[in-house]
Tab-separated table of C-alpha atoms (C1' of nucleotides) in Angstrom:
chain	number	residue	atom	x	y	z
A	12	MET	CA	65.539	85.151	67.977
A	13	PRO	CA	63.853	86.427	71.124
A	14	GLY	CA	66.124	86.550	74.148
A	15	MET	CA	69.268	86.753	72.108
A	16	SER	CA	71.424	89.735	73.022
A	17	PRO	CA	72.142	92.217	70.274
A	18	ALA	CA	75.813	91.986	71.291
A	19	PRO	CA	77.026	88.803	73.018
A	20	ALA	CA	79.665	89.039	75.739
A	21	ARG	CA	83.174	88.558	74.386
A	22	THR	CA	84.847	88.244	77.786
A	23	SER	CA	83.989	87.745	81.436
A	24	ARG	CA	84.843	89.166	84.818
A	25	GLU	CA	86.676	85.944	85.602
A	26	ALA	CA	88.865	86.212	82.485
A	27	ILE	CA	89.624	89.832	83.335
A	28	LEU	CA	90.701	88.872	86.870
A	29	VAL	CA	92.947	86.124	85.548
A	30	ALA	CA	94.555	88.439	83.004
A	31	ALA	CA	95.140	91.135	85.617
A	32	ARG	CA	96.690	88.642	88.008
A	33	GLU	CA	99.002	87.266	85.322
A	34	LEU	CA	100.110	90.753	84.398
A	35	LEU	CA	100.695	91.558	88.064
A	36	GLU	CA	102.918	88.535	88.602
A	37	GLU	CA	104.758	88.856	85.294
A	38	GLU	CA	105.532	92.547	85.347
A	39	GLY	CA	104.363	94.137	88.584
A	40	LEU	CA	101.530	96.395	89.633
A	41	ASP	CA	102.435	99.237	87.274
A	42	ALA	CA	101.938	96.862	84.359
A	43	VAL	CA	98.324	96.267	85.323
A	44	VAL	CA	97.066	98.863	82.897
A	45	MET	CA	93.456	98.759	81.790
A	46	SER	CA	94.265	98.680	78.082
A	47	ARG	CA	96.773	95.853	78.562
A	48	VAL	CA	94.333	93.788	80.606
A	49	ALA	CA	91.728	94.388	77.907
A	50	GLU	CA	94.135	93.319	75.193
A	51	ARG	CA	94.717	89.992	76.962
A	52	VAL	CA	91.030	89.201	77.061
A	53	GLY	CA	90.389	90.371	73.504
A	54	VAL	CA	88.481	93.605	73.983
A	55	ARG	CA	89.320	97.318	74.193
A	56	GLY	CA	89.962	99.218	77.396
A	57	PRO	CA	86.567	100.841	77.837
A	58	SER	CA	84.786	97.484	77.672
A	59	LEU	CA	86.303	96.450	80.996
A	60	TYR	CA	84.078	98.970	82.721
A	61	LYS	CA	81.093	96.716	81.991
A	62	ARG	CA	82.660	94.090	84.298
A	63	VAL	CA	84.622	96.050	86.921
A	64	PRO	CA	83.907	99.531	88.311
A	65	ASN	CA	87.473	100.788	87.861
A	66	ARG	CA	91.124	99.838	88.143
A	67	ALA	CA	91.233	100.057	91.950
A	68	ALA	CA	88.326	97.616	92.251
A	69	LEU	CA	89.970	95.268	89.766
A	70	ILE	CA	93.163	95.222	91.788
A	71	ARG	CA	91.244	94.730	95.010
A	72	ALA	CA	89.491	91.751	93.418
A	73	VAL	CA	92.847	90.278	92.408
A	74	GLY	CA	93.969	90.678	96.020
A	75	ASP	CA	90.842	88.900	97.206
A	76	ALA	CA	91.585	86.009	94.853
A	77	VAL	CA	95.146	85.763	96.144
A	78	ALA	CA	93.843	85.814	99.722
A	79	ALA	CA	91.422	83.004	98.906
A	80	ASP	CA	94.260	80.901	97.489
A	81	LEU	CA	96.380	81.600	100.543
A	82	GLY	CA	93.457	80.586	102.733
A	83	ARG	CA	93.329	77.204	101.013
A	84	VAL	CA	97.071	76.760	101.557
A	85	ILE	CA	96.655	77.530	105.251
A	86	ASP	CA	93.719	75.162	105.633
A	87	ALA	CA	95.639	72.386	103.906
A	88	ALA	CA	98.549	72.742	106.329
A	89	LEU	CA	96.477	72.765	109.518
A	90	ARG	CA	94.417	69.637	110.057
A	91	PRO	CA	92.151	70.259	113.092
A	92	GLY	CA	92.349	66.636	114.197
A	93	SER	CA	96.103	66.175	113.973
A	94	ALA	CA	97.985	65.057	117.062
A	95	ASP	CA	100.990	67.368	116.787
A	96	ALA	CA	100.060	71.044	116.611
A	97	ALA	CA	103.700	72.169	116.600
A	98	GLU	CA	104.340	70.064	113.525
A	99	ASP	CA	101.293	71.654	111.870
A	100	ILE	CA	102.839	75.065	112.492
A	101	ARG	CA	106.089	73.942	110.898
A	102	THR	CA	104.164	72.647	107.899
A	103	LEU	CA	102.265	75.909	107.713
A	104	GLY	CA	105.487	77.920	107.837
A	105	ARG	CA	106.931	76.030	104.896
A	106	ALA	CA	103.713	76.164	102.888
A	107	TYR	CA	103.384	79.880	103.562
A	108	ARG	CA	106.848	80.593	102.233
A	109	ASP	CA	106.250	78.423	99.159
A	110	PHE	CA	103.047	80.273	98.430
A	111	VAL	CA	104.616	83.714	98.768
A	112	ARG	CA	107.493	82.773	96.495
A	113	ARG	CA	105.056	81.518	93.868
A	114	ASN	CA	102.880	84.651	94.135
A	115	PRO	CA	105.263	87.437	95.139
A	116	ASN	CA	103.450	90.382	93.626
A	117	GLY	CA	100.014	89.085	94.507
A	118	TYR	CA	101.143	88.544	98.075
A	119	GLY	CA	102.605	92.042	98.155
A	120	LEU	CA	99.130	93.320	97.351
A	121	LEU	CA	97.688	91.829	100.532
A	122	PHE	CA	99.839	93.873	102.861
A	123	ALA	CA	100.734	96.896	100.760
A	124	HIS	CA	100.687	99.858	103.132
A	125	LEU	CA	99.919	102.319	100.399
A	126	GLU	CA	96.722	103.484	98.772
A	127	PRO	CA	93.915	101.975	100.860
A	128	GLU	CA	91.609	101.797	97.853
A	129	LEU	CA	93.803	99.034	96.417
A	130	GLN	CA	93.649	96.933	99.587
A	131	ALA	CA	91.979	93.543	99.609
A	132	ASP	CA	88.916	93.035	101.810
A	133	PRO	CA	90.107	93.267	105.455
A	134	ASP	CA	87.534	90.720	106.589
A	135	VAL	CA	88.882	88.167	104.131
A	136	LEU	CA	92.383	88.783	105.484
A	137	ALA	CA	91.182	88.474	109.076
A	138	ASP	CA	89.619	85.113	108.279
A	139	LEU	CA	93.022	83.822	107.226
A	140	GLY	CA	94.090	84.092	110.839
A	141	ARG	CA	91.313	82.043	112.407
A	142	PRO	CA	92.615	78.517	111.717
A	143	ILE	CA	96.063	79.619	112.881
A	144	VAL	CA	94.643	80.828	116.187
A	145	ALA	CA	92.792	77.520	116.525
A	146	THR	CA	95.980	75.543	116.039
A	147	MET	CA	97.838	77.721	118.522
A	148	ALA	CA	95.058	77.083	121.021
A	149	ARG	CA	95.874	73.374	120.812
A	150	LEU	CA	99.500	74.241	121.491
A	151	VAL	CA	99.258	76.765	124.349
A	152	GLY	CA	95.602	76.889	125.377
A	153	ALA	CA	92.936	79.409	124.503
A	154	ALA	CA	94.308	82.281	126.599
A	155	GLY	CA	97.612	82.682	124.803
A	156	ALA	CA	96.486	81.528	121.360
A	157	LEU	CA	95.787	84.905	119.789
A	158	GLY	CA	99.085	86.390	120.970
A	159	ALA	CA	101.013	83.343	119.786
A	160	ALA	CA	99.291	83.363	116.400
A	161	ARG	CA	99.984	87.080	115.964
A	162	THR	CA	103.632	86.643	116.788
A	163	PHE	CA	103.989	83.739	114.388
A	164	VAL	CA	102.125	85.427	111.545
A	165	ALA	CA	103.930	88.733	112.067
A	166	TRP	CA	107.248	86.920	111.922
A	167	ALA	CA	106.355	84.865	108.833
A	168	HIS	CA	104.944	87.862	107.022
A	169	GLY	CA	107.872	90.074	108.010
A	170	PHE	CA	110.377	87.474	106.917
A	171	MET	CA	108.745	87.066	103.511
A	172	SER	CA	108.311	90.795	103.108
A	173	MET	CA	112.016	91.284	103.717
A	174	GLU	CA	113.012	88.339	101.563
A	175	LEU	CA	110.950	89.652	98.645
A	176	ALA	CA	112.347	93.143	99.131
A	177	GLY	CA	115.872	91.700	99.050
A	178	SER	CA	116.536	92.929	102.574
A	179	PHE	CA	118.657	89.989	103.735
A	180	ARG	CA	122.061	91.260	102.728
A	181	LEU	CA	124.220	90.472	105.738
A	182	GLY	CA	125.126	87.008	104.493
A	183	GLY	CA	124.079	83.654	105.876
A	184	ASP	CA	121.662	81.096	104.480
A	185	VAL	CA	118.153	82.496	104.114
A	186	ASP	CA	116.555	79.037	103.940
A	187	ALA	CA	118.281	78.116	107.182
A	188	ALA	CA	117.293	81.432	108.772
A	189	TYR	CA	113.669	80.691	108.006
A	190	ALA	CA	113.841	77.209	109.503
A	191	THR	CA	115.654	78.587	112.546
A	192	GLY	CA	113.055	81.301	112.905
A	193	ILE	CA	110.192	78.808	113.037
A	194	GLU	CA	111.944	76.839	115.782
A	195	LEU	CA	112.790	80.006	117.689
A	196	ILE	CA	109.178	81.142	117.613
A	197	LEU	CA	107.928	77.713	118.653
A	198	ALA	CA	110.442	77.671	121.521
A	199	GLY	CA	109.319	81.130	122.619
A	200	ILE	CA	105.690	80.081	122.447
A	201	SER	CA	106.065	77.044	124.677
A	202	GLU	CA	108.400	78.955	126.988
A	203	SER	CA	105.850	81.761	127.391
A	204	ALA	CA	103.017	79.255	127.811
A	205	ASN	CA	104.863	77.455	130.600
A	206	ARG	CA	105.579	80.702	132.405
A	207	GLY	CA	102.076	82.202	132.202
B	12	MET	CA	128.492	141.483	88.027
B	13	PRO	CA	130.841	138.651	87.045
B	14	GLY	CA	130.051	135.334	88.694
B	15	MET	CA	126.449	136.201	89.313
B	16	SER	CA	124.098	133.696	87.763
B	17	PRO	CA	121.656	134.990	85.218
B	18	ALA	CA	118.930	133.124	87.122
B	19	PRO	CA	119.442	132.436	90.831
B	20	ALA	CA	118.180	129.182	92.320
B	21	ARG	CA	114.722	129.558	93.819
B	22	THR	CA	114.693	126.161	95.551
B	23	SER	CA	117.016	123.328	96.536
B	24	ARG	CA	117.203	119.567	96.411
B	25	GLU	CA	116.798	119.521	100.179
B	26	ALA	CA	113.592	121.578	100.068
B	27	ILE	CA	112.240	119.301	97.354
B	28	LEU	CA	112.952	116.204	99.459
B	29	VAL	CA	111.244	117.727	102.475
B	30	ALA	CA	108.188	118.715	100.455
B	31	ALA	CA	107.941	115.257	98.905
B	32	ARG	CA	108.232	113.577	102.289
B	33	GLU	CA	105.535	115.814	103.790
B	34	LEU	CA	103.222	115.073	100.912
B	35	LEU	CA	103.918	111.354	101.286
B	36	GLU	CA	103.025	111.338	104.973
B	37	GLU	CA	100.036	113.629	104.630
B	38	GLU	CA	98.331	112.049	101.655
B	39	GLY	CA	100.176	108.944	100.548
B	40	LEU	CA	102.431	107.987	97.676
B	41	ASP	CA	99.908	108.794	94.957
B	42	ALA	CA	99.870	112.390	96.172
B	43	VAL	CA	103.589	112.759	95.511
B	44	VAL	CA	102.998	114.330	92.131
B	45	MET	CA	105.754	116.385	90.546
B	46	SER	CA	103.613	119.465	90.062
B	47	ARG	CA	102.397	119.356	93.673
B	48	VAL	CA	105.923	118.979	95.036
B	49	ALA	CA	106.976	121.885	92.846
B	50	GLU	CA	104.100	124.008	94.092
B	51	ARG	CA	105.228	123.456	97.699
B	52	VAL	CA	108.713	124.717	96.976
B	53	GLY	CA	107.556	127.633	94.844
B	54	VAL	CA	108.482	126.576	91.323
B	55	ARG	CA	106.803	124.817	88.400
B	56	GLY	CA	106.958	121.107	87.727
B	57	PRO	CA	109.649	121.065	85.058
B	58	SER	CA	112.088	122.935	87.304
B	59	LEU	CA	112.348	119.932	89.606
B	60	TYR	CA	114.267	118.107	86.907
B	61	LYS	CA	117.227	120.418	87.574
B	62	ARG	CA	117.509	118.875	91.059
B	63	VAL	CA	116.281	115.271	90.706
B	64	PRO	CA	116.462	112.982	87.668
B	65	ASN	CA	112.812	111.935	87.841
B	66	ARG	CA	109.987	110.988	90.189
B	67	ALA	CA	111.324	107.498	90.938
B	68	ALA	CA	114.680	108.936	92.034
B	69	LEU	CA	112.921	111.521	94.184
B	70	ILE	CA	110.937	108.834	95.950
B	71	ARG	CA	114.023	106.703	96.407
B	72	ALA	CA	115.771	109.680	97.987
B	73	VAL	CA	112.857	110.161	100.375
B	74	GLY	CA	113.181	106.491	101.312
B	75	ASP	CA	116.890	106.952	101.951
B	76	ALA	CA	116.126	109.878	104.260
B	77	VAL	CA	113.576	107.810	106.167
B	78	ALA	CA	116.107	104.980	106.466
B	79	ALA	CA	118.704	107.391	107.833
B	80	ASP	CA	116.254	108.604	110.475
B	81	LEU	CA	115.394	105.040	111.404
B	82	GLY	CA	119.099	104.290	111.683
B	83	ARG	CA	119.485	107.066	114.243
B	84	VAL	CA	116.540	105.678	116.224
B	85	ILE	CA	118.127	102.232	116.241
B	86	ASP	CA	121.519	103.567	117.305
B	87	ALA	CA	119.950	105.570	120.120
B	88	ALA	CA	118.243	102.458	121.499
B	89	LEU	CA	121.295	100.189	121.418
B	90	ARG	CA	124.199	101.404	123.520
B	91	PRO	CA	127.180	99.120	122.808
B	92	GLY	CA	128.455	99.377	126.378
B	93	SER	CA	125.203	98.678	128.196
B	94	ALA	CA	125.070	95.799	130.647
B	95	ASP	CA	121.684	94.383	129.712
B	96	ALA	CA	121.397	93.484	126.024
B	97	ALA	CA	117.894	92.056	126.444
B	98	GLU	CA	116.710	95.373	127.836
B	99	ASP	CA	118.298	97.127	124.848
B	100	ILE	CA	116.228	94.919	122.558
B	101	ARG	CA	113.070	95.829	124.447
B	102	THR	CA	113.950	99.512	124.139
B	103	LEU	CA	114.624	99.039	120.451
B	104	GLY	CA	111.300	97.309	119.948
B	105	ARG	CA	109.390	100.193	121.498
B	106	ALA	CA	111.405	102.848	119.649
B	107	TYR	CA	110.916	101.003	116.381
B	108	ARG	CA	107.164	100.945	116.785
B	109	ASP	CA	107.073	104.624	117.748
B	110	PHE	CA	109.088	105.525	114.684
B	111	VAL	CA	106.885	103.545	112.318
B	112	ARG	CA	103.742	105.095	113.730
B	113	ARG	CA	105.182	108.574	113.290
B	114	ASN	CA	106.323	107.821	109.721
B	115	PRO	CA	103.855	105.252	108.405
B	116	ASN	CA	104.024	106.059	104.725
B	117	GLY	CA	107.735	106.715	104.755
B	118	TYR	CA	108.310	103.406	106.500
B	119	GLY	CA	106.071	101.674	103.977
B	120	LEU	CA	108.436	102.893	101.293
B	121	LEU	CA	111.371	100.998	102.807
B	122	PHE	CA	109.820	97.590	102.380
B	123	ALA	CA	107.357	98.106	99.551
B	124	HIS	CA	107.502	94.941	97.456
B	125	LEU	CA	106.374	96.683	94.329
B	126	GLU	CA	108.209	98.642	91.669
B	127	PRO	CA	111.908	98.108	92.406
B	128	GLU	CA	112.810	101.494	90.933
B	129	LEU	CA	111.125	103.146	93.920
B	130	GLN	CA	113.091	101.128	96.470
B	131	ALA	CA	115.522	102.805	98.836
B	132	ASP	CA	119.209	101.898	98.612
B	133	PRO	CA	119.531	98.235	99.724
B	134	ASP	CA	122.945	98.865	101.261
B	135	VAL	CA	121.528	101.594	103.473
B	136	LEU	CA	118.825	99.186	104.615
B	137	ALA	CA	121.354	96.442	105.267
B	138	ASP	CA	123.380	98.797	107.473
B	139	LEU	CA	120.339	99.237	109.690
B	140	GLY	CA	120.734	95.621	110.724
B	141	ARG	CA	124.365	95.727	111.839
B	142	PRO	CA	123.930	97.242	115.313
B	143	ILE	CA	121.051	94.853	115.955
B	144	VAL	CA	123.238	91.866	115.097
B	145	ALA	CA	125.925	93.264	117.405
B	146	THR	CA	123.481	93.517	120.298
B	147	MET	CA	122.211	90.001	119.660
B	148	ALA	CA	125.812	88.779	119.736
B	149	ARG	CA	126.045	90.062	123.319
B	150	LEU	CA	122.882	88.131	124.107
B	151	VAL	CA	123.497	84.756	122.437
B	152	GLY	CA	127.079	84.820	121.135
B	153	ALA	CA	128.363	85.441	117.659
B	154	ALA	CA	127.193	82.160	116.124
B	155	GLY	CA	123.484	82.694	116.641
B	156	ALA	CA	123.456	86.489	116.433
B	157	LEU	CA	122.501	86.862	112.763
B	158	GLY	CA	119.658	84.360	113.028
B	159	ALA	CA	118.356	85.960	116.213
B	160	ALA	CA	118.529	89.462	114.725
B	161	ARG	CA	116.722	88.317	111.591
B	162	THR	CA	113.961	86.711	113.592
B	163	PHE	CA	113.526	89.787	115.753
B	164	VAL	CA	113.580	92.252	112.843
B	165	ALA	CA	111.283	90.082	110.726
B	166	TRP	CA	108.813	89.943	113.594
B	167	ALA	CA	108.969	93.672	114.353
B	168	HIS	CA	108.666	94.603	110.696
B	169	GLY	CA	105.867	92.113	110.111
B	170	PHE	CA	103.969	93.322	113.135
B	171	MET	CA	104.188	96.948	112.060
B	172	SER	CA	103.371	96.098	108.479
B	173	MET	CA	100.236	94.340	109.615
B	174	GLU	CA	99.324	97.028	112.119
B	175	LEU	CA	99.629	99.730	109.455
B	176	ALA	CA	97.625	97.649	107.016
B	177	GLY	CA	94.898	97.256	109.643
B	178	SER	CA	95.346	93.490	109.645
B	179	PHE	CA	94.763	92.907	113.372
B	180	ARG	CA	91.030	92.401	113.342
B	181	LEU	CA	90.517	89.393	115.562
B	182	GLY	CA	90.206	91.476	118.720
B	183	GLY	CA	92.596	91.747	121.637
B	184	ASP	CA	94.896	94.594	122.641
B	185	VAL	CA	97.443	95.409	119.944
B	186	ASP	CA	99.747	97.245	122.350
B	187	ALA	CA	99.753	94.205	124.619
B	188	ALA	CA	100.306	91.890	121.646
B	189	TYR	CA	103.403	93.858	120.713
B	190	ALA	CA	104.803	93.717	124.246
B	191	THR	CA	104.005	90.010	124.436
B	192	GLY	CA	105.682	89.456	121.083
B	193	ILE	CA	108.937	91.025	122.231
B	194	GLU	CA	109.028	88.799	125.305
B	195	LEU	CA	108.136	85.727	123.275
B	196	ILE	CA	110.950	86.395	120.835
B	197	LEU	CA	113.420	87.045	123.654
B	198	ALA	CA	112.342	83.813	125.342
B	199	GLY	CA	112.785	81.911	122.088
B	200	ILE	CA	116.194	83.462	121.563
B	201	SER	CA	117.583	82.464	124.942
B	202	GLU	CA	115.898	79.068	124.700
B	203	SER	CA	117.499	78.417	121.301
B	204	ALA	CA	120.852	79.750	122.514
B	205	ASN	CA	120.829	77.413	125.522
B	206	ARG	CA	119.989	74.442	123.343
B	207	GLY	CA	122.507	74.950	120.609
C	30	DA	C1'	73.316	94.351	75.912
C	31	DC	C1'	77.852	94.959	74.931
C	32	DC	C1'	81.519	96.931	72.162
C	33	DT	C1'	84.074	100.774	70.127
C	34	DG	C1'	86.571	105.235	68.906
C	35	DA	C1'	86.756	109.803	70.287
C	36	DA	C1'	87.334	112.802	73.872
C	37	DC	C1'	88.853	114.620	78.383
C	38	DA	C1'	91.554	115.121	82.566
C	39	DC	C1'	95.733	114.175	84.675
C	40	DC	C1'	100.545	113.246	85.055
C	41	DG	C1'	105.665	112.536	83.910
C	42	DT	C1'	108.955	114.334	81.039
C	43	DT	C1'	111.330	117.087	77.312
C	44	DC	C1'	112.635	121.212	75.197
C	45	DA	C1'	112.935	125.755	73.102
C	46	DA	C1'	112.728	130.276	74.592
C	47	DG	C1'	113.094	133.597	78.119
C	48	DT	C1'	115.889	136.144	81.976
D	24	DA	C1'	122.266	128.876	85.104
D	25	DC	C1'	117.780	128.273	86.157
D	26	DC	C1'	112.927	128.967	85.200
D	27	DT	C1'	108.803	128.629	82.297
D	28	DG	C1'	104.888	127.408	79.029
D	29	DA	C1'	103.982	124.457	75.374
D	30	DA	C1'	104.048	120.049	73.779
D	31	DC	C1'	103.960	114.939	73.817
D	32	DA	C1'	103.090	110.306	75.417
D	33	DC	C1'	100.536	107.588	78.409
D	34	DC	C1'	96.758	106.256	81.222
D	35	DG	C1'	92.023	106.078	83.587
D	36	DT	C1'	87.515	107.040	82.603
D	37	DT	C1'	83.186	108.690	80.209
D	38	DC	C1'	80.042	108.704	76.542
D	39	DA	C1'	77.669	108.831	72.150
D	40	DA	C1'	77.140	105.920	68.421
D	41	DG	C1'	77.198	101.442	66.447
D	42	DT	C1'	75.550	96.390	66.234
DNA sequence: ACCTGAACACCGTTCAAGT
DNA sequence: ACCTGAACACCGTTCAAGT
């Protein structure tokens, strides 16, 4: 028949991304091996290169997908019209932690310091911050919003980074420390806003 | 002569660690390749296995060395007898950032989420926190010290993690954001301490 | 148009043979 | 006792040949 390909596609870029992300979460970044990804989607290693340029690009694309999911989580927590911005930040803090614990290795990809060619699109990451800045603006005004958002995000990210790395080894309740941290940051934010 | 080795050592574990750390800082973790480390110390790849069990152990040892250096930086900033604990925390915050910027890839090793076999000794990392908790105890009392230290360290680590990853892309002055963050955290700490 | 096996380069690691 | 080249397994990537 005219228009019929001599060899129909047996997989898709989407299936490859899903397989790579599963492998990442199940066994870590080292397990994301081209031949293993290929096996999961039913082809051989070399066939992947029809859909992705190379392994680094595949991993970057997985990071972009994780970032997109995280963006949806952030947007769901922050309703622009809500009356209580501080409560939105609390909701965001909890949702953020839930997301990271459900996607630990994918999240690790977003802020991995190493090997820039594996890094997700920086513009996508920057966009994650915008709704948080907007919510902070409702809390402390436009002038202090960026600084407040950066402090909150740095704290939340640092906390999760350390929790995932198993760095909380001095005892105490980690759940409680997270809740305390949110309140401490919120207190510091309103304190700083009142002073300046 | 009796007691003389048939083949004298041409390198040392220490030299290997130094070479690996240099390579890490100069070109990143992927550049820490056994044959390249060996070249720097004047032997061939297989000879390294007389001094270190394997690449993962070598990288863990580099991480331990970085952690030890960071520990000295922390101890230098926090003088147990000083009158002003809040000022000690400010000093620590600045010293911490300076250290991370001088050792970006080494620091990245300490909190890399990926590949647990590359992770530095968790007990060594935990010890880094003890003097910080002690300083916080002077600031807010023993009860809130651990929570305050965790919030501060999570923020500082998160900030540096994001700065290294190039995640601050919404404009503004990053130096100022760091200084603001320290004050915000300190304000939140005293606020929380006064309340509870 | 896509898939495959063969091939190549690169790297971690082992080991027998040298000194 | 340590060093080395050869060898092996594994992986990313390319490519000629199939359909």
